[in-house]
mmCIF file of C-alpha atoms in Angstrom:
data_model
loop_
_atom_site.group_PDB
_atom_site.id
_atom_site.type_symbol
_atom_site.label_atom_id
_atom_site.label_comp_id
_atom_site.label_asym_id
_atom_site.label_seq_id
_atom_site.Cartn_x
_atom_site.Cartn_y
_atom_site.Cartn_z
ATOM 1 C CA MET A 1 -22.680 28.669 -7.230
ATOM 2 C CA THR A 2 -24.083 25.587 -5.521
ATOM 3 C CA VAL A 3 -22.002 23.596 -3.026
ATOM 4 C CA VAL A 4 -23.166 20.136 -1.904
ATOM 5 C CA ILE A 5 -21.572 17.797 0.626
ATOM 6 C CA GLY A 6 -22.198 14.071 0.181
ATOM 7 C CA PHE A 7 -22.050 11.273 2.775
ATOM 8 C CA GLU A 8 -21.509 7.711 1.479
ATOM 9 C CA GLY A 9 -21.360 4.594 3.648
ATOM 10 C CA SER A 10 -23.475 1.845 2.093
ATOM 11 C CA ALA A 11 -20.804 -0.868 2.460
ATOM 12 C CA ASN A 12 -17.251 -1.032 3.785
ATOM 13 C CA LYS A 13 -16.205 2.410 2.533
ATOM 14 C CA ILE A 14 -17.043 5.598 4.375
ATOM 15 C CA GLY A 15 -16.540 8.717 2.273
ATOM 16 C CA ILE A 16 -17.468 12.380 2.403
ATOM 17 C CA GLY A 17 -17.063 14.576 -0.668
ATOM 18 C CA ILE A 18 -17.814 18.153 -1.595
ATOM 19 C CA ILE A 19 -18.847 19.291 -5.076
ATOM 20 C CA LYS A 20 -19.130 22.872 -6.310
ATOM 21 C CA ASP A 21 -20.766 23.182 -9.731
ATOM 22 C CA GLY A 22 -19.033 20.146 -11.215
ATOM 23 C CA GLU A 23 -15.724 20.650 -9.411
ATOM 24 C CA VAL A 24 -14.570 18.074 -6.848
ATOM 25 C CA LEU A 25 -13.272 20.106 -3.916
ATOM 26 C CA SER A 26 -12.548 17.168 -1.603
ATOM 27 C CA ASN A 27 -13.199 13.450 -1.431
ATOM 28 C CA PRO A 28 -11.575 11.705 1.605
ATOM 29 C CA ARG A 29 -12.439 8.063 2.270
ATOM 30 C CA ARG A 30 -11.738 5.224 4.705
ATOM 31 C CA THR A 31 -12.099 1.479 4.099
ATOM 32 C CA TYR A 32 -12.977 -1.179 6.648
ATOM 33 C CA ILE A 33 -10.639 -4.097 5.898
ATOM 34 C CA THR A 34 -11.102 -7.551 7.408
ATOM 35 C CA PRO A 35 -8.560 -10.400 7.698
ATOM 36 C CA PRO A 36 -8.092 -12.782 4.726
ATOM 37 C CA GLY A 37 -10.929 -15.267 4.391
ATOM 38 C CA GLN A 38 -13.450 -13.015 6.096
ATOM 39 C CA GLY A 39 -16.134 -10.702 4.754
ATOM 40 C CA PHE A 40 -17.411 -7.595 6.522
ATOM 41 C CA MET A 41 -20.402 -7.894 8.827
ATOM 42 C CA PRO A 42 -22.947 -5.041 8.885
ATOM 43 C CA SER A 43 -22.594 -4.372 12.631
ATOM 44 C CA ASP A 44 -18.792 -4.305 12.542
ATOM 45 C CA THR A 45 -18.812 -2.126 9.427
ATOM 46 C CA ALA A 46 -21.182 0.343 11.081
ATOM 47 C CA LYS A 47 -18.929 0.446 14.142
ATOM 48 C CA HIS A 48 -15.967 1.292 11.898
ATOM 49 C CA HIS A 49 -17.943 4.069 10.204
ATOM 50 C CA ARG A 50 -19.017 5.559 13.547
ATOM 51 C CA ALA A 51 -15.408 5.630 14.713
ATOM 52 C CA VAL A 52 -14.071 7.600 11.735
ATOM 53 C CA ILE A 53 -16.933 9.580 10.185
ATOM 54 C CA LEU A 54 -16.356 12.822 12.091
ATOM 55 C CA THR A 55 -12.649 12.696 11.253
ATOM 56 C CA VAL A 56 -13.490 12.218 7.568
ATOM 57 C CA LEU A 57 -15.987 15.101 7.762
ATOM 58 C CA LYS A 58 -13.315 17.387 9.197
ATOM 59 C CA GLU A 59 -10.897 16.327 6.443
ATOM 60 C CA ALA A 60 -13.475 17.016 3.734
ATOM 61 C CA LEU A 61 -14.101 20.561 4.957
ATOM 62 C CA GLU A 62 -10.404 21.298 5.467
ATOM 63 C CA GLN A 63 -9.373 19.974 2.046
ATOM 64 C CA ALA A 64 -12.110 22.032 0.402
ATOM 65 C CA GLY A 65 -11.220 25.105 2.435
ATOM 66 C CA LEU A 66 -14.849 25.574 3.403
ATOM 67 C CA LYS A 67 -16.909 26.202 6.525
ATOM 68 C CA PRO A 68 -20.387 24.790 7.230
ATOM 69 C CA ALA A 69 -21.875 28.141 6.248
ATOM 70 C CA ASP A 70 -20.504 27.645 2.708
ATOM 71 C CA ILE A 71 -22.501 24.430 2.175
ATOM 72 C CA ASP A 72 -25.848 24.730 0.399
ATOM 73 C CA CYS A 73 -27.156 21.167 0.787
ATOM 74 C CA VAL A 74 -26.346 17.917 2.624
ATOM 75 C CA ALA A 75 -26.751 14.711 0.603
ATOM 76 C CA TYR A 76 -26.519 11.156 1.925
ATOM 77 C CA THR A 77 -26.846 7.621 0.568
ATOM 78 C CA LYS A 78 -30.416 6.458 1.120
ATOM 79 C CA GLY A 79 -29.748 3.017 -0.385
ATOM 80 C CA PRO A 80 -29.255 0.379 -1.602
ATOM 81 C CA GLY A 81 -26.737 -1.113 0.769
ATOM 82 C CA MET A 82 -26.159 -2.731 4.150
ATOM 83 C CA GLY A 83 -28.644 -1.630 6.775
ATOM 84 C CA ALA A 84 -26.436 -0.780 9.760
ATOM 85 C CA PRO A 85 -23.825 1.233 7.820
ATOM 86 C CA LEU A 86 -26.554 3.088 5.918
ATOM 87 C CA VAL A 87 -28.307 4.048 9.162
ATOM 88 C CA THR A 88 -25.050 5.235 10.707
ATOM 89 C CA VAL A 89 -24.321 7.601 7.841
ATOM 90 C CA ALA A 90 -27.927 8.774 7.492
ATOM 91 C CA LEU A 91 -28.045 9.723 11.191
ATOM 92 C CA VAL A 92 -24.875 11.783 10.913
ATOM 93 C CA ALA A 93 -26.054 13.487 7.722
ATOM 94 C CA ARG A 94 -29.425 14.322 9.284
ATOM 95 C CA THR A 95 -27.736 15.706 12.379
ATOM 96 C CA VAL A 96 -25.308 17.799 10.340
ATOM 97 C CA ALA A 97 -28.132 19.185 8.195
ATOM 98 C CA GLN A 98 -30.072 20.259 11.282
ATOM 99 C CA LEU A 99 -27.035 21.715 13.068
ATOM 100 C CA TRP A 100 -25.990 23.675 9.987
ATOM 101 C CA GLY A 101 -29.541 24.622 9.005
ATOM 102 C CA LYS A 102 -29.194 23.112 5.529
ATOM 103 C CA PRO A 103 -31.651 21.175 3.316
ATOM 104 C CA LEU A 104 -31.228 17.392 3.176
ATOM 105 C CA LEU A 105 -31.305 15.014 0.197
ATOM 106 C CA GLY A 106 -31.483 11.208 0.145
ATOM 107 C CA VAL A 107 -29.592 9.866 -2.891
ATOM 108 C CA ASN A 108 -29.773 6.528 -4.680
ATOM 109 C CA HIS A 109 -26.296 4.979 -4.472
ATOM 110 C CA CYS A 110 -26.417 3.596 -8.023
ATOM 111 C CA ILE A 111 -27.392 6.945 -9.506
ATOM 112 C CA GLY A 112 -24.532 8.521 -7.571
ATOM 113 C CA HIS A 113 -22.145 6.248 -9.471
ATOM 114 C CA ILE A 114 -23.770 7.113 -12.802
ATOM 115 C CA GLU A 115 -23.784 10.880 -12.290
ATOM 116 C CA MET A 116 -20.180 10.853 -11.070
ATOM 117 C CA GLY A 117 -19.156 8.855 -14.124
ATOM 118 C CA ARG A 118 -20.963 11.266 -16.441
ATOM 119 C CA LEU A 119 -19.308 14.245 -14.749
ATOM 120 C CA ILE A 120 -15.757 12.894 -14.814
ATOM 121 C CA THR A 121 -15.818 11.371 -18.315
ATOM 122 C CA GLN A 122 -18.210 13.872 -19.967
ATOM 123 C CA ALA A 123 -20.098 10.975 -21.561
ATOM 124 C CA ASP A 124 -23.272 12.310 -23.180
ATOM 125 C CA ASN A 125 -25.912 9.565 -23.093
ATOM 126 C CA PRO A 126 -24.101 6.262 -22.568
ATOM 127 C CA THR A 127 -25.224 2.722 -22.018
ATOM 128 C CA VAL A 128 -24.057 2.173 -18.433
ATOM 129 C CA LEU A 129 -22.531 -0.988 -17.005
ATOM 130 C CA TYR A 130 -22.773 -0.708 -13.239
ATOM 131 C CA VAL A 131 -20.636 -3.361 -11.524
ATOM 132 C CA SER A 132 -19.846 -3.473 -7.813
ATOM 133 C CA GLY A 133 -19.855 -5.711 -4.774
ATOM 134 C CA GLY A 134 -23.606 -5.452 -4.378
ATOM 135 C CA ASN A 135 -24.901 -4.604 -7.837
ATOM 136 C CA THR A 136 -24.615 -5.675 -11.468
ATOM 137 C CA GLN A 137 -26.836 -3.828 -13.949
ATOM 138 C CA VAL A 138 -26.882 -2.647 -17.550
ATOM 139 C CA ILE A 139 -28.661 0.695 -17.644
ATOM 140 C CA ALA A 140 -29.796 3.287 -20.181
ATOM 141 C CA TYR A 141 -31.621 6.578 -19.695
ATOM 142 C CA SER A 142 -35.078 7.100 -21.158
ATOM 143 C CA GLU A 143 -38.000 9.371 -20.257
ATOM 144 C CA ARG A 144 -36.858 10.513 -16.817
ATOM 145 C CA ARG A 145 -35.712 7.112 -15.609
ATOM 146 C CA TYR A 146 -32.522 5.102 -15.654
ATOM 147 C CA ARG A 147 -33.956 1.916 -17.165
ATOM 148 C CA ILE A 148 -32.454 -1.443 -16.239
ATOM 149 C CA PHE A 149 -31.987 -3.576 -19.362
ATOM 150 C CA GLY A 150 -30.256 -6.482 -17.658
ATOM 151 C CA GLU A 151 -28.953 -7.470 -14.241
ATOM 152 C CA THR A 152 -27.712 -10.330 -12.129
ATOM 153 C CA ILE A 153 -30.357 -12.817 -11.070
ATOM 154 C CA ASP A 154 -28.404 -13.949 -7.990
ATOM 155 C CA ILE A 155 -25.191 -12.356 -6.722
ATOM 156 C CA ALA A 156 -23.306 -9.326 -8.037
ATOM 157 C CA VAL A 157 -20.074 -9.755 -9.967
ATOM 158 C CA GLY A 158 -18.129 -8.038 -7.180
ATOM 159 C CA ASN A 159 -19.642 -10.415 -4.647
ATOM 160 C CA CYS A 160 -18.604 -13.337 -6.852
ATOM 161 C CA LEU A 161 -14.995 -12.125 -6.903
ATOM 162 C CA ASP A 162 -15.001 -11.334 -3.179
ATOM 163 C CA ARG A 163 -16.348 -14.765 -2.235
ATOM 164 C CA PHE A 164 -13.759 -16.483 -4.410
ATOM 165 C CA ALA A 165 -11.067 -14.423 -2.696
ATOM 166 C CA ARG A 166 -12.341 -15.502 0.716
ATOM 167 C CA VAL A 167 -12.283 -19.195 -0.264
ATOM 168 C CA ILE A 168 -8.629 -19.085 -1.317
ATOM 169 C CA LYS A 169 -7.685 -16.645 1.499
ATOM 170 C CA ILE A 170 -6.625 -13.709 -0.670
ATOM 171 C CA SER A 171 -5.910 -10.502 1.252
ATOM 172 C CA ASN A 172 -8.697 -7.916 1.507
ATOM 173 C CA ASP A 173 -6.162 -5.075 1.441
ATOM 174 C CA PRO A 174 -6.761 -2.863 -0.529
ATOM 175 C CA SER A 175 -9.611 -5.014 -1.896
ATOM 176 C CA PRO A 176 -10.161 -8.665 -2.913
ATOM 177 C CA GLY A 177 -11.015 -7.743 -6.496
ATOM 178 C CA TYR A 178 -7.819 -5.740 -6.938
ATOM 179 C CA ASN A 179 -5.697 -8.604 -5.655
ATOM 180 C CA ILE A 180 -7.459 -11.086 -7.958
ATOM 181 C CA GLU A 181 -6.733 -8.731 -10.857
ATOM 182 C CA GLN A 182 -3.010 -8.697 -10.017
ATOM 183 C CA MET A 183 -2.926 -12.498 -9.741
ATOM 184 C CA ALA A 184 -4.743 -12.838 -13.065
ATOM 185 C CA LYS A 185 -2.030 -10.813 -14.820
ATOM 186 C CA LYS A 186 0.461 -13.574 -13.994
ATOM 187 C CA GLY A 187 -1.687 -16.390 -15.404
ATOM 188 C CA SER A 188 -1.807 -17.530 -19.007
ATOM 189 C CA GLN A 189 -3.842 -20.741 -18.892
ATOM 190 C CA TYR A 190 -7.621 -20.653 -19.255
ATOM 191 C CA VAL A 191 -9.942 -23.199 -17.637
ATOM 192 C CA GLU A 192 -13.472 -23.304 -19.033
ATOM 193 C CA LEU A 193 -16.089 -22.328 -16.442
ATOM 194 C CA PRO A 194 -19.899 -22.124 -16.583
ATOM 195 C CA TYR A 195 -21.033 -19.205 -18.738
ATOM 196 C CA THR A 196 -24.557 -18.207 -17.770
ATOM 197 C CA VAL A 197 -26.309 -15.484 -19.750
ATOM 198 C CA LYS A 198 -30.101 -15.649 -19.759
ATOM 199 C CA GLY A 199 -31.438 -13.097 -22.207
ATOM 200 C CA MET A 200 -30.189 -9.807 -20.811
ATOM 201 C CA ASP A 201 -29.519 -11.200 -17.330
ATOM 202 C CA VAL A 202 -26.493 -12.985 -15.881
ATOM 203 C CA SER A 203 -25.860 -15.483 -13.098
ATOM 204 C CA PHE A 204 -22.624 -15.817 -11.146
ATOM 205 C CA SER A 205 -23.332 -18.096 -8.178
ATOM 206 C CA GLY A 206 -23.041 -21.308 -10.227
ATOM 207 C CA ILE A 207 -19.485 -20.433 -11.222
ATOM 208 C CA LEU A 208 -18.409 -20.396 -7.592
ATOM 209 C CA SER A 209 -20.201 -23.676 -6.877
ATOM 210 C CA TYR A 210 -18.566 -25.309 -9.901
ATOM 211 C CA ILE A 211 -15.088 -24.183 -8.821
ATOM 212 C CA GLU A 212 -15.609 -25.574 -5.327
ATOM 213 C CA VAL A 213 -17.020 -28.990 -6.317
ATOM 214 C CA SER A 214 -14.798 -29.608 -9.352
ATOM 215 C CA GLY A 215 -11.514 -29.720 -7.473
ATOM 216 C CA LEU A 216 -10.166 -26.650 -9.264
ATOM 217 C CA LEU A 217 -9.351 -25.040 -5.923
ATOM 218 C CA SER A 218 -6.380 -27.381 -5.723
ATOM 219 C CA CYS A 219 -4.827 -25.200 -8.469
ATOM 220 C CA PRO A 220 -5.763 -21.694 -7.248
ATOM 221 C CA THR A 221 -3.334 -19.947 -9.619
ATOM 222 C CA LEU A 222 -5.435 -21.091 -12.591
ATOM 223 C CA MET A 223 -8.613 -19.547 -11.288
ATOM 224 C CA PRO A 224 -8.096 -15.753 -11.202
ATOM 225 C CA PRO A 225 -7.542 -15.348 -14.981
ATOM 226 C CA SER A 226 -10.221 -17.917 -15.851
ATOM 227 C CA LEU A 227 -12.762 -16.376 -13.477
ATOM 228 C CA GLN A 228 -12.123 -12.864 -14.735
ATOM 229 C CA GLU A 229 -12.312 -13.802 -18.409
ATOM 230 C CA THR A 230 -15.574 -15.688 -17.925
ATOM 231 C CA VAL A 231 -17.520 -13.168 -15.866
ATOM 232 C CA PHE A 232 -16.264 -10.178 -17.842
ATOM 233 C CA SER A 233 -17.199 -11.841 -21.145
ATOM 234 C CA MET A 234 -20.733 -12.231 -19.826
ATOM 235 C CA LEU A 235 -20.855 -8.550 -18.925
ATOM 236 C CA VAL A 236 -19.521 -7.423 -22.291
ATOM 237 C CA GLU A 237 -22.128 -9.560 -24.070
ATOM 238 C CA ILE A 238 -25.151 -8.075 -22.313
ATOM 239 C CA THR A 239 -23.736 -4.551 -22.592
ATOM 240 C CA GLU A 240 -23.318 -4.928 -26.353
ATOM 241 C CA ARG A 241 -26.854 -6.251 -26.662
ATOM 242 C CA ALA A 242 -28.205 -3.231 -24.759
ATOM 243 C CA MET A 243 -26.192 -0.899 -26.987
ATOM 244 C CA ALA A 244 -27.685 -2.502 -30.089
ATOM 245 C CA HIS A 245 -31.198 -2.148 -28.700
ATOM 246 C CA CYS A 246 -30.697 1.531 -27.794
ATOM 247 C CA GLY A 247 -28.656 2.488 -30.836
ATOM 248 C CA SER A 248 -25.979 3.712 -28.447
ATOM 249 C CA GLN A 249 -22.408 4.552 -29.383
ATOM 250 C CA GLU A 250 -21.142 5.113 -25.841
ATOM 251 C CA VAL A 251 -20.451 2.812 -22.898
ATOM 252 C CA LEU A 252 -19.781 4.061 -19.378
ATOM 253 C CA ILE A 253 -18.456 1.615 -16.752
ATOM 254 C CA VAL A 254 -19.130 2.598 -13.126
ATOM 255 C CA GLY A 255 -18.877 0.908 -9.732
ATOM 256 C CA GLY A 256 -15.947 -0.599 -7.861
ATOM 257 C CA VAL A 257 -15.359 -3.475 -10.287
ATOM 258 C CA GLY A 258 -15.186 -0.880 -13.069
ATOM 259 C CA CYS A 259 -11.614 -0.102 -11.958
ATOM 260 C CA ASN A 260 -10.496 -3.469 -13.312
ATOM 261 C CA MET A 261 -8.225 -2.814 -16.281
ATOM 262 C CA ARG A 262 -8.973 -6.175 -17.894
ATOM 263 C CA LEU A 263 -12.711 -5.410 -17.892
ATOM 264 C CA GLN A 264 -11.992 -2.019 -19.427
ATOM 265 C CA GLU A 265 -9.746 -3.652 -22.032
ATOM 266 C CA MET A 266 -12.355 -6.244 -23.036
ATOM 267 C CA MET A 267 -15.116 -3.626 -23.201
ATOM 268 C CA GLY A 268 -12.822 -1.381 -25.226
ATOM 269 C CA VAL A 269 -12.311 -4.107 -27.846
ATOM 270 C CA MET A 270 -16.068 -4.543 -28.205
ATOM 271 C CA CYS A 271 -16.596 -0.781 -28.492
ATOM 272 C CA GLU A 272 -13.863 -0.460 -31.114
ATOM 273 C CA GLU A 273 -15.464 -3.199 -33.216
ATOM 274 C CA ARG A 274 -18.787 -1.326 -33.066
ATOM 275 C CA GLY A 275 -17.252 2.081 -33.744
ATOM 276 C CA ALA A 276 -18.333 3.139 -30.258
ATOM 277 C CA LYS A 277 -16.517 4.908 -27.440
ATOM 278 C CA LEU A 278 -15.702 3.603 -23.966
ATOM 279 C CA PHE A 279 -15.747 5.822 -20.876
ATOM 280 C CA ALA A 280 -14.346 4.721 -17.520
ATOM 281 C CA THR A 281 -12.713 6.233 -14.428
ATOM 282 C CA ASP A 282 -10.074 5.179 -11.944
ATOM 283 C CA GLU A 283 -10.313 4.096 -8.300
ATOM 284 C CA ARG A 284 -10.856 7.670 -7.059
ATOM 285 C CA PHE A 285 -14.340 7.742 -8.536
ATOM 286 C CA CYS A 286 -15.189 4.103 -9.393
ATOM 287 C CA ILE A 287 -14.950 2.919 -5.802
ATOM 288 C CA ASP A 288 -17.671 4.152 -3.428
ATOM 289 C CA ASN A 289 -16.971 7.769 -2.461
ATOM 290 C CA GLY A 290 -18.687 10.792 -1.012
ATOM 291 C CA ALA A 291 -18.220 13.009 -4.070
ATOM 292 C CA MET A 292 -20.503 10.808 -6.162
ATOM 293 C CA ILE A 293 -23.311 11.302 -3.638
ATOM 294 C CA ALA A 294 -22.590 15.024 -3.609
ATOM 295 C CA GLN A 295 -22.739 15.160 -7.422
ATOM 296 C CA ALA A 296 -26.070 13.329 -7.628
ATOM 297 C CA GLY A 297 -27.316 15.514 -4.785
ATOM 298 C CA TRP A 298 -26.156 18.603 -6.681
ATOM 299 C CA GLU A 299 -28.170 17.546 -9.736
ATOM 300 C CA MET A 300 -31.236 16.781 -7.636
ATOM 301 C CA PHE A 301 -31.011 19.982 -5.567
ATOM 302 C CA ARG A 302 -30.620 22.165 -8.650
ATOM 303 C CA SER A 303 -33.750 20.575 -10.123
ATOM 304 C CA GLY A 304 -35.753 21.469 -7.016
ATOM 305 C CA GLN A 305 -35.650 18.242 -5.009
ATOM 306 C CA VAL A 306 -35.342 18.176 -1.201
ATOM 307 C CA THR A 307 -35.934 15.372 1.312
ATOM 308 C CA GLU A 308 -38.041 16.355 4.305
ATOM 309 C CA LEU A 309 -36.680 15.288 7.672
ATOM 310 C CA GLU A 310 -39.583 12.903 8.342
ATOM 311 C CA ASP A 311 -38.859 11.182 5.021
ATOM 312 C CA SER A 312 -35.095 10.845 5.515
ATOM 313 C CA TRP A 313 -35.002 7.124 6.208
ATOM 314 C CA ILE A 314 -32.910 4.510 4.443
ATOM 315 C CA THR A 315 -34.048 1.893 1.912
ATOM 316 C CA GLN A 316 -31.830 -1.170 1.708
ATOM 317 C CA ARG A 317 -33.377 -2.324 -1.571
ATOM 318 C CA TYR A 318 -33.616 0.891 -3.554
ATOM 319 C CA ARG A 319 -33.645 0.159 -7.262
ATOM 320 C CA THR A 320 -32.060 2.430 -9.837
ATOM 321 C CA ASP A 321 -35.256 2.675 -11.879
ATOM 322 C CA GLU A 322 -37.353 3.826 -8.894
ATOM 323 C CA VAL A 323 -35.894 7.332 -9.052
ATOM 324 C CA GLU A 324 -37.478 10.042 -11.195
ATOM 325 C CA VAL A 325 -34.599 11.769 -12.967
ATOM 326 C CA THR A 326 -35.782 15.385 -12.871
ATOM 327 C CA TRP A 327 -32.435 16.876 -13.913
ATOM 328 C CA ARG A 328 -32.190 15.391 -17.427
ATOM 329 C CA ASP A 329 -34.242 16.119 -20.528
#
């Protein structure tokens, strides 16, 4: 049996999870929450992570019922993400690996989401829609790489939702996107907003600019349902196009925005019309967590990969398609 502990802290969540041969043994997490109207700064986020990371580590071991000697490998998020939080977590993971005498593995955050989604849903070879605060990509596996078929050309869909929430002072607890989703459920009127799909890529920044300059902010209750319907329609369109290109009959949604039930509903309608199947998870595994890093680390470690100490830096801009996927045929 192989047991891997994973450290995740690329944004405002700090999580540590333990995986044993496909079984999630523990997955505690903390979230840095700022006041309404404010985002999270890298330095403040890193300070939050430093304050709680050892407590979360203790919780992860206790919940799993394991001791350091039971761990086979220490995995951490190498990137992409915010610099200061990434460094904080990487330093702790490196220290733990040396203290425990365990091999170390730097994991791509995006691939952590994908491998966790594949584990939990048992999707075989899906077209992946990866949507979060920092990333928006449509991905498919081919020849030892996760190939990016389409992506945002400016800001991520989660960033779009978060920035809208800040403008209208929506609470950040538990997250801006979740609160927008709840507000959208109460709305029934749709306001047409810019719809920007360029080939396989999407653009979200113009939607925010349009809302701000058009005077629509004077009716903030109209915006959550309209914003959701517009940006999610764009995502469904490029996902369907990627499916057609790949001949795929599976879609897997991963990343924090993937928890949104309206996005899952819209994607499900498209899949049903194509005779395809939709796979998605809930907030335990969609939102950034340590178990997803442990699972990707488990796959990498079992295929013979290890990160040498001198190579255990972070990479803020670490693309999904830069990683050689040695654990899949």
